[in-house]
PDB file of C-alpha atoms in Angstrom:
ATOM      1  CA  MET S 221     -17.087  11.515 -19.491  1.00 82.00           C
ATOM      2  CA  SER S 222     -16.711  15.773 -21.432  1.00 90.00           C
ATOM      3  CA  ILE S 223     -13.558  17.457 -21.256  1.00 93.00           C
ATOM      4  CA  TRP S 224     -14.330  19.376 -18.348  1.00 94.00           C
ATOM      5  CA  ASP S 225     -14.178  15.483 -16.555  1.00 94.00           C
ATOM      6  CA  ALA S 226     -11.251  14.860 -17.789  1.00 94.00           C
ATOM      7  CA  ILE S 227      -9.415  18.137 -17.153  1.00 96.00           C
ATOM      8  CA  ILE S 228     -10.425  17.710 -13.087  1.00 96.00           C
ATOM      9  CA  LEU S 229      -9.158  13.974 -12.967  1.00 95.00           C
ATOM     10  CA  GLY S 230      -5.846  15.124 -14.616  1.00 96.00           C
ATOM     11  CA  ILE S 231      -5.751  17.486 -12.173  1.00 96.00           C
ATOM     12  CA  VAL S 232      -6.151  14.970  -8.968  1.00 95.00           C
ATOM     13  CA  GLU S 233      -4.335  12.512 -11.078  1.00 94.00           C
ATOM     14  CA  GLY S 234      -1.287  14.770 -11.042  1.00 95.00           C
ATOM     15  CA  LEU S 235      -1.364  16.260  -7.431  1.00 94.00           C
ATOM     16  CA  THR S 236      -1.959  12.531  -6.328  1.00 93.00           C
ATOM     17  CA  GLU S 237       0.427  10.144  -8.233  1.00 90.00           C
ATOM     18  CA  PHE S 238       3.192  10.435  -6.090  1.00 91.00           C
ATOM     19  CA  LEU S 239       1.864  12.207  -3.048  1.00 94.00           C
ATOM     20  CA  PRO S 240       1.487   9.028  -0.736  1.00 94.00           C
ATOM     21  CA  VAL S 241      -1.900   9.246  -0.585  1.00 94.00           C
ATOM     22  CA  SER S 242      -3.032   7.019  -3.599  1.00 90.00           C
ATOM     23  CA  SER S 243      -3.708   8.575  -7.045  1.00 89.00           C
ATOM     24  CA  THR S 244      -5.772   5.738  -7.714  1.00 82.00           C
ATOM     25  CA  GLY S 245      -7.880   6.264  -3.949  1.00 86.00           C
ATOM     26  CA  HIS S 246      -8.999   9.503  -5.059  1.00 91.00           C
ATOM     27  CA  LEU S 247      -9.376   9.462  -8.867  1.00 90.00           C
ATOM     28  CA  THR S 248     -11.979   7.194  -7.553  1.00 86.00           C
ATOM     29  CA  ILE S 249     -13.384   9.045  -5.208  1.00 89.00           C
ATOM     30  CA  ALA S 250     -13.566  11.857  -7.957  1.00 91.00           C
ATOM     31  CA  SER S 251     -14.781   9.483 -10.582  1.00 89.00           C
ATOM     32  CA  LYS S 252     -18.540   9.086  -8.176  1.00 87.00           C
ATOM     33  CA  MET S 253     -18.928  12.744  -6.926  1.00 89.00           C
ATOM     34  CA  LEU S 254     -18.399  13.541 -11.172  1.00 91.00           C
ATOM     35  CA  GLY S 255     -20.933  10.922 -11.297  1.00 89.00           C
ATOM     36  CA  LEU S 256     -19.151   8.488 -13.318  1.00 87.00           C
ATOM     37  CA  LYS S 257     -19.606   4.459 -12.849  1.00 82.00           C
ATOM     38  CA  ILE S 258     -16.182   3.543 -10.678  1.00 78.00           C
ATOM     39  CA  ASP S 259     -16.404   0.403 -12.183  1.00 73.00           C
ATOM     40  CA  ASP S 260     -17.550   0.975 -15.637  1.00 77.00           C
ATOM     41  CA  PRO S 261     -13.981  -1.075 -17.927  1.00 77.00           C
ATOM     42  CA  ALA S 262     -13.363   2.223 -19.306  1.00 80.00           C
ATOM     43  CA  VAL S 263     -13.013   4.963 -16.871  1.00 81.00           C
ATOM     44  CA  THR S 264     -11.044   2.162 -14.633  1.00 80.00           C
ATOM     45  CA  ALA S 265      -8.946   2.191 -17.588  1.00 81.00           C
ATOM     46  CA  PHE S 266      -9.045   6.325 -18.613  1.00 85.00           C
ATOM     47  CA  THR S 267      -7.819   7.004 -14.478  1.00 84.00           C
ATOM     48  CA  ALA S 268      -5.198   4.100 -15.867  1.00 82.00           C
ATOM     49  CA  VAL S 269      -4.430   5.940 -19.020  1.00 85.00           C
ATOM     50  CA  ILE S 270      -3.705   9.249 -17.945  1.00 89.00           C
ATOM     51  CA  GLN S 271      -0.926   8.416 -15.685  1.00 88.00           C
ATOM     52  CA  PHE S 272       1.166   8.423 -18.684  1.00 89.00           C
ATOM     53  CA  GLY S 273       1.239  12.638 -18.061  1.00 92.00           C
ATOM     54  CA  ALA S 274       2.695  11.897 -14.887  1.00 91.00           C
ATOM     55  CA  ILE S 275       4.727   9.416 -16.335  1.00 90.00           C
ATOM     56  CA  ALA S 276       6.123  12.075 -18.753  1.00 94.00           C
ATOM     57  CA  ALA S 277       6.633  14.428 -16.034  1.00 95.00           C
ATOM     58  CA  VAL S 278       8.561  12.295 -13.766  1.00 94.00           C
ATOM     59  CA  VAL S 279      11.025  11.355 -16.583  1.00 95.00           C
ATOM     60  CA  LEU S 280      11.619  14.972 -17.186  1.00 96.00           C
ATOM     61  CA  PHE S 281      12.381  15.502 -13.774  1.00 95.00           C
ATOM     62  CA  LEU S 282      14.516  13.108 -13.661  1.00 95.00           C
ATOM     63  CA  TRP S 283      16.039  12.841 -16.568  1.00 96.00           C
ATOM     64  CA  LYS S 284      19.666  13.657 -15.838  1.00 95.00           C
ATOM     65  CA  ASP S 285      19.457  10.259 -13.583  1.00 96.00           C
ATOM     66  CA  ILE S 286      17.775   7.995 -15.896  1.00 96.00           C
ATOM     67  CA  SER S 287      19.507   8.412 -18.886  1.00 96.00           C
ATOM     68  CA  ARG S 288      23.054   8.211 -16.859  1.00 96.00           C
ATOM     69  CA  TYR S 289      21.696   4.656 -14.989  1.00 96.00           C
ATOM     70  CA  ALA S 290      20.624   3.838 -18.857  1.00 96.00           C
ATOM     71  CA  VAL S 291      24.154   4.433 -20.631  1.00 96.00           C
ATOM     72  CA  ALA S 292      25.439   2.898 -17.733  1.00 96.00           C
ATOM     73  CA  TRP S 293      23.564  -0.555 -17.573  1.00 96.00           C
ATOM     74  CA  PHE S 294      23.949  -0.868 -21.013  1.00 96.00           C
ATOM     75  CA  ARG S 295      27.976  -0.088 -21.018  1.00 95.00           C
ATOM     76  CA  GLY S 296      27.976  -2.359 -18.337  1.00 95.00           C
ATOM     77  CA  LEU S 297      26.062  -5.269 -20.515  1.00 94.00           C
ATOM     78  CA  ARG S 298      28.895  -4.694 -22.784  1.00 92.00           C
ATOM     79  CA  ASN S 299      31.472  -4.111 -20.826  1.00 92.00           C
ATOM     80  CA  PRO S 300      31.939  -6.226 -18.070  1.00 90.00           C
ATOM     81  CA  GLU S 301      34.695  -3.838 -15.799  1.00 91.00           C
ATOM     82  CA  HIS S 302      31.985  -1.192 -15.230  1.00 90.00           C
ATOM     83  CA  ARG S 303      29.490  -3.575 -13.710  1.00 90.00           C
ATOM     84  CA  GLY S 304      30.691  -2.353 -10.062  1.00 90.00           C
ATOM     85  CA  GLU S 305      30.145   0.885 -10.448  1.00 94.00           C
ATOM     86  CA  PHE S 306      27.130   2.673  -8.723  1.00 95.00           C
ATOM     87  CA  ASP S 307      24.726   3.823 -12.022  1.00 96.00           C
ATOM     88  CA  HIS S 308      25.072   0.794 -13.956  1.00 97.00           C
ATOM     89  CA  ARG S 309      24.013  -1.260 -10.588  1.00 96.00           C
ATOM     90  CA  MET S 310      20.690   0.786 -10.383  1.00 97.00           C
ATOM     91  CA  GLY S 311      19.662   0.564 -13.957  1.00 96.00           C
ATOM     92  CA  TRP S 312      19.586  -3.200 -12.664  1.00 97.00           C
ATOM     93  CA  PHE S 313      18.118  -2.689  -9.249  1.00 97.00           C
ATOM     94  CA  VAL S 314      15.098  -0.389 -10.925  1.00 96.00           C
ATOM     95  CA  ILE S 315      14.587  -3.638 -13.507  1.00 95.00           C
ATOM     96  CA  VAL S 316      14.619  -7.116 -11.288  1.00 96.00           C
ATOM     97  CA  GLY S 317      11.971  -3.996  -8.846  1.00 96.00           C
ATOM     98  CA  SER S 318       9.784  -3.336 -10.958  1.00 94.00           C
ATOM     99  CA  LEU S 319       9.011  -6.661 -11.947  1.00 93.00           C
ATOM    100  CA  PRO S 320       7.169  -7.985  -9.012  1.00 94.00           C
ATOM    101  CA  ILE S 321       4.141  -5.738  -9.581  1.00 90.00           C
ATOM    102  CA  CYS S 322       4.521  -6.051 -13.569  1.00 85.00           C
ATOM    103  CA  ILE S 323       3.661  -9.526 -13.077  1.00 88.00           C
ATOM    104  CA  VAL S 324       1.000  -9.249 -10.450  1.00 89.00           C
ATOM    105  CA  GLY S 325      -0.567  -6.389 -11.949  1.00 81.00           C
ATOM    106  CA  PHE S 326      -1.265  -7.894 -14.830  1.00 77.00           C
ATOM    107  CA  LEU S 327      -2.111 -11.923 -12.848  1.00 81.00           C
ATOM    108  CA  ALA S 328      -5.235  -9.890 -11.005  1.00 74.00           C
ATOM    109  CA  LYS S 329      -6.896  -7.426 -13.319  1.00 71.00           C
ATOM    110  CA  ASP S 330      -9.582  -8.431 -13.376  1.00 69.00           C
ATOM    111  CA  ILE S 331      -9.882  -7.694  -9.329  1.00 69.00           C
ATOM    112  CA  ILE S 332      -8.074  -4.708  -9.686  1.00 66.00           C
ATOM    113  CA  SER S 333     -11.004  -2.647 -12.145  1.00 62.00           C
ATOM    114  CA  GLY S 334     -13.678  -4.715 -10.614  1.00 64.00           C
ATOM    115  CA  PRO S 335     -14.170  -5.781  -6.903  1.00 71.00           C
ATOM    116  CA  LEU S 336     -11.527  -3.361  -5.439  1.00 74.00           C
ATOM    117  CA  ARG S 337     -13.466  -0.398  -6.759  1.00 73.00           C
ATOM    118  CA  SER S 338     -15.179  -0.385  -4.351  1.00 83.00           C
ATOM    119  CA  LEU S 339     -15.049   3.237  -1.952  1.00 89.00           C
ATOM    120  CA  TRP S 340     -15.221   0.536   1.366  1.00 91.00           C
ATOM    121  CA  TRP S 341     -12.089  -1.128   0.132  1.00 90.00           C
ATOM    122  CA  VAL S 342     -10.335   2.870  -0.385  1.00 90.00           C
ATOM    123  CA  ALA S 343     -11.630   4.072   2.407  1.00 94.00           C
ATOM    124  CA  GLY S 344     -10.348   0.969   4.601  1.00 95.00           C
ATOM    125  CA  SER S 345      -6.770   1.248   2.661  1.00 94.00           C
ATOM    126  CA  LEU S 346      -6.561   4.273   2.886  1.00 95.00           C
ATOM    127  CA  ILE S 347      -6.771   4.370   7.207  1.00 96.00           C
ATOM    128  CA  ALA S 348      -4.788   1.379   7.324  1.00 96.00           C
ATOM    129  CA  TRP S 349      -1.572   1.557   4.850  1.00 95.00           C
ATOM    130  CA  SER S 350      -1.329   4.711   6.882  1.00 97.00           C
ATOM    131  CA  PHE S 351      -0.336   3.421  10.724  1.00 97.00           C
ATOM    132  CA  VAL S 352       2.018   1.972   7.743  1.00 97.00           C
ATOM    133  CA  MET S 353       3.891   4.621   6.809  1.00 97.00           C
ATOM    134  CA  VAL S 354       4.197   6.652  10.520  1.00 97.00           C
ATOM    135  CA  ALA S 355       5.724   3.611  11.772  1.00 97.00           C
ATOM    136  CA  ALA S 356       8.017   3.743   9.064  1.00 97.00           C
ATOM    137  CA  GLU S 357       8.553   6.777   9.831  1.00 97.00           C
ATOM    138  CA  ARG S 358       9.103   5.850  13.483  1.00 96.00           C
ATOM    139  CA  LEU S 359      11.126   2.959  13.016  1.00 97.00           C
ATOM    140  CA  GLY S 360      13.044   3.101  10.149  1.00 96.00           C
ATOM    141  CA  SER S 361      16.585   5.211  10.857  1.00 95.00           C
ATOM    142  CA  LYS S 362      16.386   6.590   7.640  1.00 95.00           C
ATOM    143  CA  THR S 363      20.937   6.369   7.525  1.00 96.00           C
ATOM    144  CA  ARG S 364      21.770   5.903   4.209  1.00 97.00           C
ATOM    145  CA  PRO S 365      21.540   7.795   1.131  1.00 97.00           C
ATOM    146  CA  LEU S 366      20.077   7.025  -2.129  1.00 96.00           C
ATOM    147  CA  GLU S 367      24.099   5.368  -3.261  1.00 95.00           C
ATOM    148  CA  LYS S 368      24.323   3.112  -0.347  1.00 96.00           C
ATOM    149  CA  ILE S 369      21.031   1.531  -1.797  1.00 97.00           C
ATOM    150  CA  THR S 370      21.549  -2.691  -2.153  1.00 96.00           C
ATOM    151  CA  LEU S 371      19.318  -5.481  -4.725  1.00 96.00           C
ATOM    152  CA  ILE S 372      17.697  -6.290  -1.617  1.00 97.00           C
ATOM    153  CA  ASP S 373      16.253  -3.085  -0.873  1.00 98.00           C
ATOM    154  CA  SER S 374      15.214  -2.215  -4.495  1.00 97.00           C
ATOM    155  CA  ILE S 375      13.249  -5.858  -4.436  1.00 97.00           C
ATOM    156  CA  VAL S 376      11.170  -5.150  -1.087  1.00 97.00           C
ATOM    157  CA  MET S 377      10.395  -2.193  -2.249  1.00 97.00           C
ATOM    158  CA  GLY S 378       9.312  -3.914  -5.390  1.00 96.00           C
ATOM    159  CA  VAL S 379       7.647  -6.292  -3.791  1.00 96.00           C
ATOM    160  CA  ILE S 380       5.389  -4.352  -1.231  1.00 96.00           C
ATOM    161  CA  GLN S 381       4.848  -1.522  -4.694  1.00 94.00           C
ATOM    162  CA  CYS S 382       2.187  -4.572  -5.527  1.00 92.00           C
ATOM    163  CA  LEU S 383       0.119  -3.103  -2.164  1.00 92.00           C
ATOM    164  CA  ALA S 384      -0.667  -0.271  -4.108  1.00 87.00           C
ATOM    165  CA  LEU S 385      -3.010  -2.218  -6.639  1.00 86.00           C
ATOM    166  CA  ILE S 386      -5.402  -2.332  -4.069  1.00 88.00           C
ATOM    167  CA  PRO S 387      -7.114   1.168  -3.812  1.00 86.00           C
ATOM    168  CA  GLY S 388      -6.163   3.438  -1.297  1.00 89.00           C
ATOM    169  CA  VAL S 389      -2.794   1.905  -0.332  1.00 92.00           C
ATOM    170  CA  SER S 390      -0.852   4.185  -3.171  1.00 91.00           C
ATOM    171  CA  ARG S 391       2.123   2.989  -4.972  1.00 90.00           C
ATOM    172  CA  SER S 392       4.751   5.710  -3.673  1.00 93.00           C
ATOM    173  CA  GLY S 393       3.064   5.479  -0.262  1.00 94.00           C
ATOM    174  CA  ALA S 394       4.247   1.793   0.124  1.00 95.00           C
ATOM    175  CA  THR S 395       7.198   1.942  -2.007  1.00 96.00           C
ATOM    176  CA  ILE S 396       8.640   5.434   0.524  1.00 97.00           C
ATOM    177  CA  ALA S 397       7.976   3.440   3.757  1.00 97.00           C
ATOM    178  CA  ALA S 398       8.996  -0.086   2.890  1.00 97.00           C
ATOM    179  CA  GLY S 399      12.084   2.821   2.001  1.00 97.00           C
ATOM    180  CA  LEU S 400      12.096   3.841   5.293  1.00 98.00           C
ATOM    181  CA  PHE S 401      11.713   0.252   6.914  1.00 97.00           C
ATOM    182  CA  ARG S 402      15.321  -0.268   5.123  1.00 97.00           C
ATOM    183  CA  GLY S 403      16.776   2.192   6.521  1.00 97.00           C
ATOM    184  CA  LEU S 404      16.594   4.666   3.556  1.00 98.00           C
ATOM    185  CA  ASP S 405      16.769   8.231   3.926  1.00 97.00           C
ATOM    186  CA  ARG S 406      13.450   9.636   3.017  1.00 97.00           C
ATOM    187  CA  VAL S 407      14.789  11.641  -0.010  1.00 96.00           C
ATOM    188  CA  ALA S 408      16.423   8.222  -0.905  1.00 97.00           C
ATOM    189  CA  ALA S 409      12.842   6.171  -0.865  1.00 97.00           C
ATOM    190  CA  THR S 410      10.822   8.955  -2.278  1.00 97.00           C
ATOM    191  CA  ARG S 411      13.068   8.781  -5.293  1.00 96.00           C
ATOM    192  CA  MET S 412      13.405   5.090  -5.461  1.00 97.00           C
ATOM    193  CA  ALA S 413       9.935   4.956  -5.378  1.00 95.00           C
ATOM    194  CA  PHE S 414       9.648   7.878  -8.804  1.00 95.00           C
ATOM    195  CA  LEU S 415      12.361   5.172 -10.627  1.00 95.00           C
ATOM    196  CA  LEU S 416      10.231   2.568  -9.806  1.00 94.00           C
ATOM    197  CA  GLY S 417       7.316   3.724 -10.080  1.00 90.00           C
ATOM    198  CA  ILE S 418       7.787   4.812 -13.728  1.00 92.00           C
ATOM    199  CA  PRO S 419       8.008   0.736 -15.921  1.00 89.00           C
ATOM    200  CA  ALA S 420       4.392   0.072 -13.831  1.00 83.00           C
ATOM    201  CA  LEU S 421       2.916   3.212 -14.461  1.00 83.00           C
ATOM    202  CA  VAL S 422       3.804   2.650 -18.624  1.00 85.00           C
ATOM    203  CA  GLY S 423       3.060  -0.390 -18.284  1.00 80.00           C
ATOM    204  CA  ALA S 424      -0.604  -0.096 -16.296  1.00 75.00           C
ATOM    205  CA  ALA S 425      -0.604   3.219 -19.414  1.00 76.00           C
ATOM    206  CA  VAL S 426      -0.351   0.890 -21.803  1.00 78.00           C
ATOM    207  CA  PHE S 427      -2.162  -1.683 -21.329  1.00 75.00           C
ATOM    208  CA  GLU S 428      -5.312   0.065 -20.521  1.00 71.00           C
ATOM    209  CA  LEU S 429      -5.059   2.248 -23.330  1.00 73.00           C
ATOM    210  CA  LYS S 430      -7.229   0.526 -25.662  1.00 72.00           C
ATOM    211  CA  ASP S 431     -10.610   0.329 -22.664  1.00 68.00           C
ATOM    212  CA  ALA S 432      -9.995   4.183 -22.315  1.00 68.00           C
ATOM    213  CA  LEU S 433     -10.213   4.573 -26.054  1.00 69.00           C
ATOM    214  CA  SER S 434     -13.595   2.814 -26.111  1.00 67.00           C
ATOM    215  CA  GLY S 435     -17.256   2.821 -24.842  1.00 62.00           C
ATOM    216  CA  ASP S 436     -18.310   6.444 -23.502  1.00 68.00           C
ATOM    217  CA  VAL S 437     -14.626   7.864 -22.707  1.00 74.00           C
ATOM    218  CA  GLY S 438     -12.553   8.865 -26.444  1.00 78.00           C
ATOM    219  CA  ILE S 439      -9.812   9.942 -27.427  1.00 86.00           C
ATOM    220  CA  ALA S 440     -10.467  14.001 -26.747  1.00 90.00           C
ATOM    221  CA  PRO S 441     -10.337  13.035 -22.619  1.00 90.00           C
ATOM    222  CA  VAL S 442      -8.277  10.449 -22.918  1.00 89.00           C
ATOM    223  CA  LEU S 443      -5.262  13.583 -23.952  1.00 92.00           C
ATOM    224  CA  VAL S 444      -7.117  16.822 -22.247  1.00 95.00           C
ATOM    225  CA  GLY S 445      -6.758  14.734 -19.479  1.00 94.00           C
ATOM    226  CA  THR S 446      -2.789  12.883 -20.372  1.00 94.00           C
ATOM    227  CA  ILE S 447      -2.097  16.648 -20.951  1.00 96.00           C
ATOM    228  CA  VAL S 448      -3.292  18.101 -17.512  1.00 97.00           C
ATOM    229  CA  SER S 449      -1.367  15.152 -15.853  1.00 96.00           C
ATOM    230  CA  PHE S 450       1.516  15.689 -16.732  1.00 96.00           C
ATOM    231  CA  ILE S 451       1.714  19.486 -16.062  1.00 97.00           C
ATOM    232  CA  VAL S 452       0.671  19.179 -12.229  1.00 97.00           C
ATOM    233  CA  GLY S 453       2.501  16.384 -11.768  1.00 96.00           C
ATOM    234  CA  TYR S 454       5.656  17.690 -12.658  1.00 96.00           C
ATOM    235  CA  ALA S 455       4.713  19.999 -10.413  1.00 96.00           C
ATOM    236  CA  SER S 456       4.356  18.134  -7.648  1.00 96.00           C
ATOM    237  CA  VAL S 457       7.097  15.681  -7.606  1.00 95.00           C
ATOM    238  CA  ALA S 458       9.029  19.045  -8.243  1.00 95.00           C
ATOM    239  CA  TRP S 459       6.989  20.269  -4.648  1.00 96.00           C
ATOM    240  CA  LEU S 460       7.756  16.709  -2.831  1.00 96.00           C
ATOM    241  CA  ILE S 461      11.489  16.522  -3.545  1.00 95.00           C
ATOM    242  CA  ARG S 462      11.541  19.539  -1.655  1.00 95.00           C
ATOM    243  CA  PHE S 463       9.420  18.648   1.026  1.00 96.00           C
ATOM    244  CA  VAL S 464      10.432  15.025   2.217  1.00 95.00           C
ATOM    245  CA  ALA S 465      14.159  16.582   2.304  1.00 94.00           C
ATOM    246  CA  LYS S 466      13.068  18.344   5.578  1.00 93.00           C
ATOM    247  CA  HIS S 467       9.855  17.148   6.661  1.00 94.00           C
ATOM    248  CA  SER S 468       8.390  14.096   7.575  1.00 95.00           C
ATOM    249  CA  THR S 469       5.568  12.300   5.582  1.00 95.00           C
ATOM    250  CA  GLU S 470       3.504  10.971   8.434  1.00 95.00           C
ATOM    251  CA  VAL S 471       1.360  14.089   7.845  1.00 96.00           C
ATOM    252  CA  PHE S 472       0.069  12.576   4.339  1.00 96.00           C
ATOM    253  CA  ALA S 473      -0.638   9.811   6.569  1.00 96.00           C
ATOM    254  CA  PHE S 474      -2.962  12.736   8.764  1.00 96.00           C
ATOM    255  CA  TYR S 475      -4.543  12.858   6.361  1.00 96.00           C
ATOM    256  CA  ARG S 476      -5.697  10.065   5.040  1.00 96.00           C
ATOM    257  CA  VAL S 477      -6.932   8.585   8.081  1.00 97.00           C
ATOM    258  CA  LEU S 478      -9.468  11.723   8.429  1.00 96.00           C
ATOM    259  CA  LEU S 479     -10.858  10.875   3.965  1.00 95.00           C
ATOM    260  CA  GLY S 480     -11.160   8.088   5.095  1.00 95.00           C
ATOM    261  CA  ILE S 481     -13.313   8.366   7.759  1.00 96.00           C
ATOM    262  CA  VAL S 482     -14.922  11.130   6.141  1.00 93.00           C
ATOM    263  CA  ILE S 483     -15.572   8.069   3.383  1.00 93.00           C
ATOM    264  CA  LEU S 484     -16.823   5.450   5.655  1.00 95.00           C
ATOM    265  CA  ILE S 485     -19.864   8.132   7.315  1.00 95.00           C
ATOM    266  CA  LEU S 486     -20.543   8.797   4.170  1.00 91.00           C
ATOM    267  CA  LEU S 487     -21.218   5.553   2.816  1.00 92.00           C
ATOM    268  CA  MET S 488     -22.481   4.490   6.173  1.00 94.00           C
ATOM    269  CA  THR S 489     -25.022   6.804   6.205  1.00 93.00           C
ATOM    270  CA  SER S 490     -25.935   6.031   2.174  1.00 89.00           C
ATOM    271  CA  THR S 491     -25.322   9.253   1.310  1.00 88.00           C
ATOM    272  CA  ILE S 492     -22.812   7.669  -1.188  1.00 84.00           C
ATOM    273  CA  THR S 493     -22.996   4.440  -2.205  1.00 84.00           C
ATOM    274  CA  ALA S 494     -19.722   2.181  -2.904  1.00 81.00           C
ATOM    275  CA  THR S 495     -19.672   2.042  -7.024  1.00 76.00           C
TER     276      THR S 495
END
């Protein structure tokens, strides 16, 4: 993998990690266009590790909230009278909601990095989940702010987040849709999706680090890709929070369907291969 490849993939990761369009799907497509073997363990590991940049971006953006939740969570552990505070409960919500994808991701690692790394899966998932996103926008009441979130909300969002292990579904798309179905407003669902993504992305990146540094990738492309994804990711996160405050996420669904159809046409005409 060249430094130029790493820069391009870092830009793609930063742009798409928190937008509901599937970063894994876009990274798979971009890797294919760059001539990389998309089911190679080192390549799939690289795309997981450069998520460190996107993680750092969202942590920096949400640092005030994250630090407040963390302090309140530890304070509640020491002093029972603080356990009813919203910030303490949010700490538990993020922890509990993050467990499903950590467990499923570990158990299904070989499937995720192997058979699912196919453009057929990417195209199908891009299209199929788009209908779920539209349904969530149209059926969800979108009346509850983040302060009204419950443990059940976090569990449901955490379980649905596991579907994002299928390339093309989108982790943020899955969790935001789940939040909307639960009645959260768009900003609340999006911020919770960001928070739930941090432990999941950290776990995936740490788990894949060894493979990413081996083979044909190496440390220099990993560092470059991570730095680029951080810079682009911060701008992407800031933009999405402002966007969902006033606009529907259906626009992303339409884009996903269009992209999925294009990939299917290219595959069916043998213009590109699936892996």
